């Protein structure tokens, strides 16, 4: 197996023990340790999402589908009404683990629809359907990432510099990823790019995950601190910005990792095209614009203490730690989905995706 295949075929989420457990790569341990976690309880699945052991919008959706399948087998001997009630309770709990990425509720609603839609079927049959549906969600994501990577690659030229923020690679999805998929696919086809990976404060997804994936795949990657994006753009080293997304509103505003909107503002200033790449499962047509996207607030200690040998701020100092921000659609050159590239006006081009 060559280096790129190793990265693009990484088994970050999978069913194990014949579907009785779900196993993930613990992303909090990377890049220093490759640790696999196997789980079969609601608390462990909830905790895995909350603590970012599994993270990235599509990956959370895939994991949620598998989790519900694993969990529901434990009460598959109950009559339908009890089974459906327990399924709903567990689904709602898992859905409350993180609020911003729509893929979580998208996948959970999708599996729950099977339960409500088969009220007359034996529970054992429903469980079987749930297993198949969870695998389908994963397989669809693999296909979507591949298409997104192809569309993204069609915008790049040999030797281009691309700046990315956070991690929207294989670990956050399946196989190629979204925002770094074009560079992985291009590398596979013998092309060369220079990727600038923002380290992505405070949880360092860019440093720990994106630069890890690209380096291992043999793509030329340079890690920069978030506040260095302006200088590399000014130096003329960036021809395009490719970022992921956690929820795209109907007007093209989109939420992504905190700091993304700053990258978009800089890109506009320097006249650099700025693209968001994500599957249609990340488009939320029920969300009219970015003002309606709930932004997750996280523990201040992620800023003050995490990753430091000793705290880097006084214990009593107040912190504001939003995990995401919303990029205004006016700053976006295009939204790259598996169904094609949407251009402004996004309220029309995004709508067409679902027609
Ligand atoms: O908090 P995280 O690490 O889950 O945030 C992830 C991102 O913002 C990604 O860019 C997004 O989910 C897209 S992953 C294809």
mmCIF file of C-alpha atoms and ligand atoms in Angstrom:
data_model
loop_
_atom_site.group_PDB
_atom_site.id
_atom_site.type_symbol
_atom_site.label_atom_id
_atom_site.label_comp_id
_atom_site.label_asym_id
_atom_site.label_seq_id
_atom_site.Cartn_x
_atom_site.Cartn_y
_atom_site.Cartn_z
ATOM 1 C CA UNK A 1 0.000 0.000 0.000
ATOM 2 C CA UNK A 2 1.513 3.377 -0.981
ATOM 3 C CA UNK A 3 1.642 6.346 1.388
ATOM 4 C CA UNK A 4 -1.400 8.156 -0.045
ATOM 5 C CA UNK A 5 -3.541 5.026 0.002
ATOM 6 C CA UNK A 6 -2.583 4.501 3.645
ATOM 7 C CA UNK A 7 -3.936 7.957 4.488
ATOM 8 C CA UNK A 8 -7.004 7.934 2.245
ATOM 9 C CA UNK A 9 -8.060 4.453 3.355
ATOM 10 C CA UNK A 10 -7.558 4.974 7.052
ATOM 11 C CA UNK A 11 -10.250 3.147 9.061
ATOM 12 C CA UNK A 12 -11.232 6.015 11.326
ATOM 13 C CA UNK A 13 -14.713 4.655 12.157
ATOM 14 C CA UNK A 14 -15.891 1.095 11.770
ATOM 15 C CA UNK A 15 -18.288 -1.467 13.106
ATOM 16 C CA UNK A 16 -16.499 -4.218 15.017
ATOM 17 C CA UNK A 17 -17.386 -7.517 16.736
ATOM 18 C CA UNK A 18 -19.902 -8.304 14.020
ATOM 19 C CA UNK A 19 -21.668 -4.972 14.557
ATOM 20 C CA UNK A 20 -21.905 -5.210 18.347
ATOM 21 C CA UNK A 21 -19.373 -2.407 18.876
ATOM 22 C CA UNK A 22 -18.119 0.675 17.076
ATOM 23 C CA UNK A 23 -14.419 1.449 16.884
ATOM 24 C CA UNK A 24 -12.792 4.815 16.208
ATOM 25 C CA UNK A 25 -9.331 6.283 16.030
ATOM 26 C CA UNK A 26 -9.077 8.553 19.073
ATOM 27 C CA UNK A 27 -8.290 11.831 17.314
ATOM 28 C CA UNK A 28 -7.294 13.510 20.580
ATOM 29 C CA UNK A 29 -4.206 11.253 20.725
ATOM 30 C CA UNK A 30 -2.870 12.158 17.289
ATOM 31 C CA UNK A 31 -0.260 12.731 15.969
ATOM 32 C CA UNK A 32 1.728 11.090 18.758
ATOM 33 C CA UNK A 33 -0.250 7.909 19.297
ATOM 34 C CA UNK A 34 -2.571 5.866 17.083
ATOM 35 C CA UNK A 35 -5.098 4.687 19.639
ATOM 36 C CA UNK A 36 -8.277 2.792 18.727
ATOM 37 C CA UNK A 37 -11.301 3.021 21.024
ATOM 38 C CA UNK A 38 -14.052 0.433 20.943
ATOM 39 C CA UNK A 39 -17.394 1.214 22.539
ATOM 40 C CA UNK A 40 -20.938 0.006 22.958
ATOM 41 C CA UNK A 41 -22.520 2.292 25.574
ATOM 42 C CA UNK A 42 -24.483 5.502 25.158
ATOM 43 C CA UNK A 43 -22.237 7.402 27.577
ATOM 44 C CA UNK A 44 -19.065 6.384 25.751
ATOM 45 C CA UNK A 45 -20.536 7.334 22.372
ATOM 46 C CA UNK A 46 -21.733 10.699 23.714
ATOM 47 C CA UNK A 47 -18.370 11.327 25.347
ATOM 48 C CA UNK A 48 -16.489 10.429 22.138
ATOM 49 C CA UNK A 49 -18.319 13.199 20.254
ATOM 50 C CA UNK A 50 -18.246 15.754 23.084
ATOM 51 C CA UNK A 51 -14.521 15.314 23.728
ATOM 52 C CA UNK A 52 -13.668 15.304 19.980
ATOM 53 C CA UNK A 53 -12.315 11.763 20.033
ATOM 54 C CA UNK A 54 -14.356 11.569 16.860
ATOM 55 C CA UNK A 55 -14.794 14.930 15.156
ATOM 56 C CA UNK A 56 -15.413 16.604 11.812
ATOM 57 C CA UNK A 57 -18.983 17.042 10.616
ATOM 58 C CA UNK A 58 -19.299 13.987 8.312
ATOM 59 C CA UNK A 59 -17.384 11.728 10.720
ATOM 60 C CA UNK A 60 -19.731 12.650 13.555
ATOM 61 C CA UNK A 61 -22.723 11.737 11.362
ATOM 62 C CA UNK A 62 -21.215 8.377 10.358
ATOM 63 C CA UNK A 63 -20.313 7.610 13.950
ATOM 64 C CA UNK A 64 -23.812 8.554 15.176
ATOM 65 C CA UNK A 65 -25.423 6.150 12.692
ATOM 66 C CA UNK A 66 -23.179 3.278 13.776
ATOM 67 C CA UNK A 67 -23.665 4.148 17.454
ATOM 68 C CA UNK A 68 -27.452 3.936 17.210
ATOM 69 C CA UNK A 69 -27.190 0.552 15.499
ATOM 70 C CA UNK A 70 -24.817 -0.801 18.146
ATOM 71 C CA UNK A 71 -26.914 0.575 21.014
ATOM 72 C CA UNK A 72 -30.325 -0.523 19.790
ATOM 73 C CA UNK A 73 -29.307 -4.173 19.608
ATOM 74 C CA UNK A 74 -29.299 -4.174 23.394
ATOM 75 C CA UNK A 75 -33.043 -3.560 23.609
ATOM 76 C CA UNK A 76 -34.033 -5.390 20.443
ATOM 77 C CA UNK A 77 -36.023 -7.917 22.507
ATOM 78 C CA UNK A 78 -38.528 -5.212 23.568
ATOM 79 C CA UNK A 79 -41.922 -4.731 21.936
ATOM 80 C CA UNK A 80 -41.993 -2.062 19.211
ATOM 81 C CA UNK A 81 -43.382 0.793 21.359
ATOM 82 C CA UNK A 82 -40.704 0.365 24.021
ATOM 83 C CA UNK A 83 -38.001 -0.105 21.414
ATOM 84 C CA UNK A 84 -39.038 3.064 19.554
ATOM 85 C CA UNK A 85 -39.250 5.109 22.785
ATOM 86 C CA UNK A 86 -35.784 4.014 23.914
ATOM 87 C CA UNK A 87 -34.374 4.640 20.455
ATOM 88 C CA UNK A 88 -35.798 8.158 20.500
ATOM 89 C CA UNK A 89 -34.420 8.873 23.975
ATOM 90 C CA UNK A 90 -30.924 7.718 23.068
ATOM 91 C CA UNK A 91 -31.009 9.530 19.735
ATOM 92 C CA UNK A 92 -31.968 12.820 21.407
ATOM 93 C CA UNK A 93 -29.200 12.409 23.961
ATOM 94 C CA UNK A 94 -26.560 11.752 21.318
ATOM 95 C CA UNK A 95 -27.890 14.687 19.317
ATOM 96 C CA UNK A 96 -27.256 16.993 22.276
ATOM 97 C CA UNK A 97 -23.522 16.191 22.346
ATOM 98 C CA UNK A 98 -22.572 18.987 19.907
ATOM 99 C CA UNK A 99 -24.895 21.591 18.361
ATOM 100 C CA UNK A 100 -23.240 23.085 15.297
ATOM 101 C CA UNK A 101 -22.543 20.373 12.704
ATOM 102 C CA UNK A 102 -25.823 19.482 11.026
ATOM 103 C CA UNK A 103 -24.508 16.049 9.988
ATOM 104 C CA UNK A 104 -25.131 14.770 13.504
ATOM 105 C CA UNK A 105 -28.884 15.414 13.493
ATOM 106 C CA UNK A 106 -29.038 14.614 9.773
ATOM 107 C CA UNK A 107 -27.717 11.080 10.341
ATOM 108 C CA UNK A 108 -29.710 10.562 13.536
ATOM 109 C CA UNK A 109 -32.961 11.688 11.904
ATOM 110 C CA UNK A 110 -32.227 9.436 8.967
ATOM 111 C CA UNK A 111 -31.908 6.298 11.097
ATOM 112 C CA UNK A 112 -34.830 7.282 13.308
ATOM 113 C CA UNK A 113 -37.050 7.651 10.236
ATOM 114 C CA UNK A 114 -36.558 3.914 9.661
ATOM 115 C CA UNK A 115 -37.805 3.152 13.145
ATOM 116 C CA UNK A 116 -40.905 5.348 12.861
ATOM 117 C CA UNK A 117 -41.550 4.239 9.272
ATOM 118 C CA UNK A 118 -41.602 0.526 10.155
ATOM 119 C CA UNK A 119 -43.951 0.458 13.122
ATOM 120 C CA UNK A 120 -45.598 -2.696 11.749
ATOM 121 C CA UNK A 121 -42.371 -4.649 11.231
ATOM 122 C CA UNK A 122 -40.771 -7.002 13.764
ATOM 123 C CA UNK A 123 -38.115 -5.199 15.804
ATOM 124 C CA UNK A 124 -35.470 -7.683 14.635
ATOM 125 C CA UNK A 125 -36.114 -6.591 11.060
ATOM 126 C CA UNK A 126 -35.870 -2.922 12.007
ATOM 127 C CA UNK A 127 -32.519 -3.554 13.660
ATOM 128 C CA UNK A 128 -31.290 -5.226 10.500
ATOM 129 C CA UNK A 129 -32.445 -2.227 8.454
ATOM 130 C CA UNK A 130 -30.677 0.118 10.851
ATOM 131 C CA UNK A 131 -27.422 -1.792 10.382
ATOM 132 C CA UNK A 132 -27.723 -1.506 6.618
ATOM 133 C CA UNK A 133 -28.637 2.182 6.760
ATOM 134 C CA UNK A 134 -25.672 3.052 8.974
ATOM 135 C CA UNK A 135 -23.310 1.337 6.530
ATOM 136 C CA UNK A 136 -25.039 3.181 3.674
ATOM 137 C CA UNK A 137 -24.439 6.558 5.357
ATOM 138 C CA UNK A 138 -20.749 5.678 5.534
ATOM 139 C CA UNK A 139 -20.562 4.411 1.941
ATOM 140 C CA UNK A 140 -22.337 7.485 0.646
ATOM 141 C CA UNK A 141 -19.832 9.686 2.446
ATOM 142 C CA UNK A 142 -16.951 7.842 0.793
ATOM 143 C CA UNK A 143 -18.498 8.503 -2.626
ATOM 144 C CA UNK A 144 -19.317 12.141 -1.766
ATOM 145 C CA UNK A 145 -15.760 12.857 -0.595
ATOM 146 C CA UNK A 146 -14.374 11.424 -3.817
ATOM 147 C CA UNK A 147 -16.657 13.607 -5.980
ATOM 148 C CA UNK A 148 -15.936 16.723 -3.900
ATOM 149 C CA UNK A 149 -12.217 16.055 -4.275
ATOM 150 C CA UNK A 150 -12.600 15.754 -8.055
ATOM 151 C CA UNK A 151 -14.531 19.030 -8.315
ATOM 152 C CA UNK A 152 -12.036 20.759 -6.032
ATOM 153 C CA UNK A 153 -9.097 19.446 -8.023
ATOM 154 C CA UNK A 154 -10.618 20.813 -11.235
ATOM 155 C CA UNK A 155 -10.021 24.323 -9.811
ATOM 156 C CA UNK A 156 -6.336 23.810 -9.022
ATOM 157 C CA UNK A 157 -3.184 24.026 -11.152
ATOM 158 C CA UNK A 158 0.147 22.291 -10.791
ATOM 159 C CA UNK A 159 2.241 24.013 -8.133
ATOM 160 C CA UNK A 160 -0.616 26.008 -6.568
ATOM 161 C CA UNK A 161 -0.469 27.065 -2.952
ATOM 162 C CA UNK A 162 -3.609 26.237 -0.968
ATOM 163 C CA UNK A 163 -4.414 27.429 2.516
ATOM 164 C CA UNK A 164 -6.694 25.367 4.731
ATOM 165 C CA UNK A 165 -8.041 25.814 8.247
ATOM 166 C CA UNK A 166 -8.905 23.106 10.796
ATOM 167 C CA UNK A 167 -9.123 19.527 9.543
ATOM 168 C CA UNK A 168 -11.400 18.405 6.755
ATOM 169 C CA UNK A 169 -9.392 15.392 5.691
ATOM 170 C CA UNK A 170 -9.765 11.611 5.946
ATOM 171 C CA UNK A 171 -9.999 11.662 9.747
ATOM 172 C CA UNK A 172 -12.938 14.091 9.659
ATOM 173 C CA UNK A 173 -14.794 12.155 6.965
ATOM 174 C CA UNK A 174 -14.046 8.991 5.076
ATOM 175 C CA UNK A 175 -11.262 8.372 2.573
ATOM 176 C CA UNK A 176 -10.210 11.626 0.834
ATOM 177 C CA UNK A 177 -11.968 14.157 3.020
ATOM 178 C CA UNK A 178 -13.441 17.381 1.692
ATOM 179 C CA UNK A 179 -11.179 20.447 1.895
ATOM 180 C CA UNK A 180 -7.913 18.542 1.617
ATOM 181 C CA UNK A 181 -9.323 15.843 -0.657
ATOM 182 C CA UNK A 182 -8.385 17.722 -3.868
ATOM 183 C CA UNK A 183 -4.731 17.857 -2.838
ATOM 184 C CA UNK A 184 -4.678 14.179 -1.836
ATOM 185 C CA UNK A 185 -6.347 13.186 -5.091
ATOM 186 C CA UNK A 186 -4.024 15.459 -7.081
ATOM 187 C CA UNK A 187 -0.990 13.924 -5.403
ATOM 188 C CA UNK A 188 -2.284 10.488 -6.327
ATOM 189 C CA UNK A 189 -2.383 11.675 -9.937
ATOM 190 C CA UNK A 190 1.181 13.011 -9.820
ATOM 191 C CA UNK A 191 0.391 16.687 -9.174
ATOM 192 C CA UNK A 192 2.152 18.854 -6.616
ATOM 193 C CA UNK A 193 0.726 21.565 -4.381
ATOM 194 C CA UNK A 194 1.992 23.563 -1.435
ATOM 195 C CA UNK A 195 -0.506 23.426 1.388
ATOM 196 C CA UNK A 196 -0.479 25.897 4.270
ATOM 197 C CA UNK A 197 -2.202 24.377 7.255
ATOM 198 C CA UNK A 198 -3.387 26.825 9.900
ATOM 199 C CA UNK A 199 -2.641 25.258 13.280
ATOM 200 C CA UNK A 200 -6.231 26.111 14.328
ATOM 201 C CA UNK A 201 -6.288 27.321 17.897
ATOM 202 C CA UNK A 202 -7.300 26.280 20.467
ATOM 203 C CA UNK A 203 -7.541 22.545 19.758
ATOM 204 C CA UNK A 204 -4.923 22.425 17.028
ATOM 205 C CA UNK A 205 -6.785 20.283 14.509
ATOM 206 C CA UNK A 206 -4.614 21.795 11.759
ATOM 207 C CA UNK A 207 -1.349 21.024 13.539
ATOM 208 C CA UNK A 208 -2.294 17.663 14.985
ATOM 209 C CA UNK A 209 -4.417 16.251 12.155
ATOM 210 C CA UNK A 210 -4.180 18.129 8.832
ATOM 211 C CA UNK A 211 -0.408 18.473 8.731
ATOM 212 C CA UNK A 212 -0.169 14.851 9.925
ATOM 213 C CA UNK A 213 -2.401 13.556 7.113
ATOM 214 C CA UNK A 214 -0.732 15.612 4.384
ATOM 215 C CA UNK A 215 2.811 14.899 5.533
ATOM 216 C CA UNK A 216 2.094 11.162 5.673
ATOM 217 C CA UNK A 217 0.569 11.323 2.198
ATOM 218 C CA UNK A 218 3.698 13.002 0.841
ATOM 219 C CA UNK A 219 1.963 16.324 0.085
ATOM 220 C CA UNK A 220 4.146 19.400 0.609
ATOM 221 C CA UNK A 221 2.634 20.933 3.762
ATOM 222 C CA UNK A 222 3.752 23.897 5.829
ATOM 223 C CA UNK A 223 2.250 24.406 9.252
ATOM 224 C CA UNK A 224 1.566 28.020 10.231
ATOM 225 C CA UNK A 225 -0.018 29.668 13.268
ATOM 226 C CA UNK A 226 -3.464 31.089 12.545
ATOM 227 C CA UNK A 227 -2.152 34.659 12.686
ATOM 228 C CA UNK A 228 0.355 33.947 9.896
ATOM 229 C CA UNK A 229 -2.267 33.479 7.183
ATOM 230 C CA UNK A 230 -2.029 37.127 6.159
ATOM 231 C CA UNK A 231 1.718 37.091 5.519
ATOM 232 C CA UNK A 232 1.673 33.935 3.392
ATOM 233 C CA UNK A 233 -1.172 35.420 1.350
ATOM 234 C CA UNK A 234 0.641 38.739 0.997
ATOM 235 C CA UNK A 235 3.787 36.887 -0.118
ATOM 236 C CA UNK A 236 1.778 35.501 -3.039
ATOM 237 C CA UNK A 237 2.098 31.917 -1.841
ATOM 238 C CA UNK A 238 -1.633 31.138 -1.757
ATOM 239 C CA UNK A 239 -3.704 30.711 -4.921
ATOM 240 C CA UNK A 240 -6.828 29.329 -3.229
ATOM 241 C CA UNK A 241 -8.322 28.753 0.217
ATOM 242 C CA UNK A 242 -10.129 25.439 0.746
ATOM 243 C CA UNK A 243 -11.993 24.948 4.018
ATOM 244 C CA UNK A 244 -14.590 22.511 5.319
ATOM 245 C CA UNK A 245 -18.002 23.335 6.779
ATOM 246 C CA UNK A 246 -20.231 22.202 9.606
ATOM 247 C CA UNK A 247 -23.525 23.714 8.490
ATOM 248 C CA UNK A 248 -24.277 25.610 5.306
ATOM 249 C CA UNK A 249 -27.336 27.851 5.504
ATOM 250 C CA UNK A 250 -29.716 28.292 2.559
ATOM 251 C CA UNK A 251 -28.173 31.670 1.666
ATOM 252 C CA UNK A 252 -24.599 30.316 1.583
ATOM 253 C CA UNK A 253 -23.472 31.549 5.009
ATOM 254 C CA UNK A 254 -21.674 28.655 6.652
ATOM 255 C CA UNK A 255 -20.282 27.636 10.011
ATOM 256 C CA UNK A 256 -16.849 26.125 10.248
ATOM 257 C CA UNK A 257 -14.074 25.968 12.816
ATOM 258 C CA UNK A 258 -13.434 29.212 14.661
ATOM 259 C CA UNK A 259 -11.126 31.403 12.611
ATOM 260 C CA UNK A 260 -12.518 30.439 9.216
ATOM 261 C CA UNK A 261 -14.318 33.746 8.719
ATOM 262 C CA UNK A 262 -11.044 35.586 9.370
ATOM 263 C CA UNK A 263 -9.376 33.543 6.622
ATOM 264 C CA UNK A 264 -12.229 34.465 4.265
ATOM 265 C CA UNK A 265 -11.857 38.169 5.060
ATOM 266 C CA UNK A 266 -8.106 38.004 4.410
ATOM 267 C CA UNK A 267 -8.650 36.086 1.163
ATOM 268 C CA UNK A 268 -11.041 38.783 -0.046
ATOM 269 C CA UNK A 269 -8.492 41.465 0.833
ATOM 270 C CA UNK A 270 -5.761 39.741 -1.168
ATOM 271 C CA UNK A 271 -8.072 38.728 -4.048
ATOM 272 C CA UNK A 272 -7.660 34.986 -3.407
ATOM 273 C CA UNK A 273 -10.583 32.664 -4.239
ATOM 274 C CA UNK A 274 -12.142 31.167 -1.122
ATOM 275 C CA UNK A 275 -14.063 27.879 -1.314
ATOM 276 C CA UNK A 276 -15.987 25.851 1.208
ATOM 277 C CA UNK A 277 -16.107 22.122 0.492
ATOM 278 C CA UNK A 278 -18.731 19.844 1.982
ATOM 279 C CA UNK A 279 -21.292 17.164 1.182
ATOM 280 C CA UNK A 280 -24.961 18.038 0.667
ATOM 281 C CA UNK A 281 -25.554 16.405 4.069
ATOM 282 C CA UNK A 282 -23.943 19.560 5.496
ATOM 283 C CA UNK A 283 -26.390 21.869 3.695
ATOM 284 C CA UNK A 284 -29.289 22.826 5.950
ATOM 285 C CA UNK A 285 -32.021 24.306 3.764
ATOM 286 C CA UNK A 286 -34.153 24.794 6.886
ATOM 287 C CA UNK A 287 -31.606 27.285 8.155
ATOM 288 C CA UNK A 288 -32.200 30.574 6.298
ATOM 289 C CA UNK A 289 -28.876 32.238 7.167
ATOM 290 C CA UNK A 290 -25.897 32.135 9.490
ATOM 291 C CA UNK A 291 -27.690 33.993 12.293
ATOM 292 C CA UNK A 292 -29.717 30.841 12.883
ATOM 293 C CA UNK A 293 -26.700 28.568 13.396
ATOM 294 C CA UNK A 294 -26.080 27.639 17.001
ATOM 295 C CA UNK A 295 -22.432 28.104 17.891
ATOM 296 C CA UNK A 296 -20.958 25.673 20.366
ATOM 297 C CA UNK A 297 -19.170 27.235 23.350
ATOM 298 C CA UNK A 298 -16.470 25.099 24.904
ATOM 299 C CA UNK A 299 -14.510 24.831 28.141
ATOM 300 C CA UNK A 300 -12.220 27.870 28.744
ATOM 301 C CA UNK A 301 -9.473 25.504 29.881
ATOM 302 C CA UNK A 302 -9.035 24.481 26.271
ATOM 303 C CA UNK A 303 -7.551 27.962 25.803
ATOM 304 C CA UNK A 304 -5.754 28.306 29.116
ATOM 305 C CA UNK A 305 -4.335 24.879 29.866
ATOM 306 C CA UNK A 306 -4.732 22.238 27.236
ATOM 307 C CA UNK A 307 -1.503 21.286 25.454
ATOM 308 C CA UNK A 308 0.621 23.390 27.842
ATOM 309 C CA UNK A 309 2.958 22.020 30.510
ATOM 310 C CA UNK A 310 1.503 24.642 32.866
ATOM 311 C CA UNK A 311 -1.436 27.066 32.544
ATOM 312 C CA UNK A 312 -0.786 29.975 30.185
ATOM 313 C CA UNK A 313 -3.303 32.321 31.798
ATOM 314 C CA UNK A 314 -4.426 33.080 35.297
ATOM 315 C CA UNK A 315 -7.084 30.708 36.569
ATOM 316 C CA UNK A 316 -9.463 33.634 37.182
ATOM 317 C CA UNK A 317 -9.107 35.135 33.682
ATOM 318 C CA UNK A 318 -12.339 35.088 31.712
ATOM 319 C CA UNK A 319 -12.283 33.271 28.357
ATOM 320 C CA UNK A 320 -14.590 33.208 25.399
ATOM 321 C CA UNK A 321 -14.189 29.918 23.550
ATOM 322 C CA UNK A 322 -16.573 29.544 20.598
ATOM 323 C CA UNK A 323 -15.762 26.419 18.592
ATOM 324 C CA UNK A 324 -17.085 27.797 15.299
ATOM 325 C CA UNK A 325 -17.765 31.019 13.468
ATOM 326 C CA UNK A 326 -19.981 31.881 10.535
ATOM 327 C CA UNK A 327 -18.498 33.030 7.247
ATOM 328 C CA UNK A 328 -20.687 35.453 5.369
ATOM 329 C CA UNK A 329 -21.753 34.212 1.922
ATOM 330 C CA UNK A 330 -20.449 37.474 0.386
ATOM 331 C CA UNK A 331 -16.913 36.300 1.124
ATOM 332 C CA UNK A 332 -17.355 32.914 -0.536
ATOM 333 C CA UNK A 333 -16.265 32.290 -4.133
ATOM 334 C CA UNK A 334 -17.915 28.880 -4.356
ATOM 335 C CA UNK A 335 -19.318 25.961 -2.382
ATOM 336 C CA UNK A 336 -18.031 22.617 -3.627
ATOM 337 C CA UNK A 337 -20.386 19.686 -3.085
ATOM 338 C CA UNK A 338 -20.537 16.170 -4.504
ATOM 339 C CA UNK A 339 -23.210 17.411 -6.914
ATOM 340 C CA UNK A 340 -21.083 20.195 -8.335
ATOM 341 C CA UNK A 341 -19.773 23.661 -7.544
ATOM 342 C CA UNK A 342 -22.329 26.238 -6.411
ATOM 343 C CA UNK A 343 -21.650 29.875 -7.235
ATOM 344 C CA UNK A 344 -23.469 33.027 -6.077
ATOM 345 C CA UNK A 345 -26.290 33.705 -5.719
ATOM 346 C CA UNK A 346 -26.147 30.755 -3.330
ATOM 347 C CA UNK A 347 -29.828 30.978 -2.385
ATOM 348 C CA UNK A 348 -30.490 29.809 -5.961
ATOM 349 C CA UNK A 349 -27.551 27.489 -6.624
ATOM 350 C CA UNK A 350 -27.922 25.627 -3.302
ATOM 351 C CA UNK A 351 -31.662 25.177 -3.847
ATOM 352 C CA UNK A 352 -30.965 23.563 -7.222
ATOM 353 C CA UNK A 353 -28.921 20.854 -5.499
ATOM 354 C CA UNK A 354 -32.089 19.467 -3.972
ATOM 355 C CA UNK A 355 -34.412 19.757 -6.949
HETATM 356 O O1 LIG B 1 -14.584 20.974 16.219
HETATM 357 P P1 LIG B 1 -14.305 20.117 15.042
HETATM 358 O O2 LIG B 1 -12.885 19.659 14.982
HETATM 359 O O3 LIG B 1 -15.288 18.986 14.891
HETATM 360 O O4 LIG B 1 -14.535 21.086 13.788
HETATM 361 C C1 LIG B 1 -14.426 20.540 12.515
HETATM 362 C C2 LIG B 1 -14.502 21.511 11.416
HETATM 363 O O5 LIG B 1 -14.773 22.685 11.601
HETATM 364 C C3 LIG B 1 -14.336 20.948 10.032
HETATM 365 O O6 LIG B 1 -13.772 21.892 9.168
HETATM 366 C C4 LIG B 1 -15.715 20.546 9.491
HETATM 367 O O7 LIG B 1 -16.367 19.707 10.388
HETATM 368 C C5 LIG B 1 -15.636 19.876 8.181
HETATM 369 S S1 LIG B 1 -14.959 18.251 8.245
HETATM 370 C C6 LIG B 1 -15.066 17.679 6.660
#
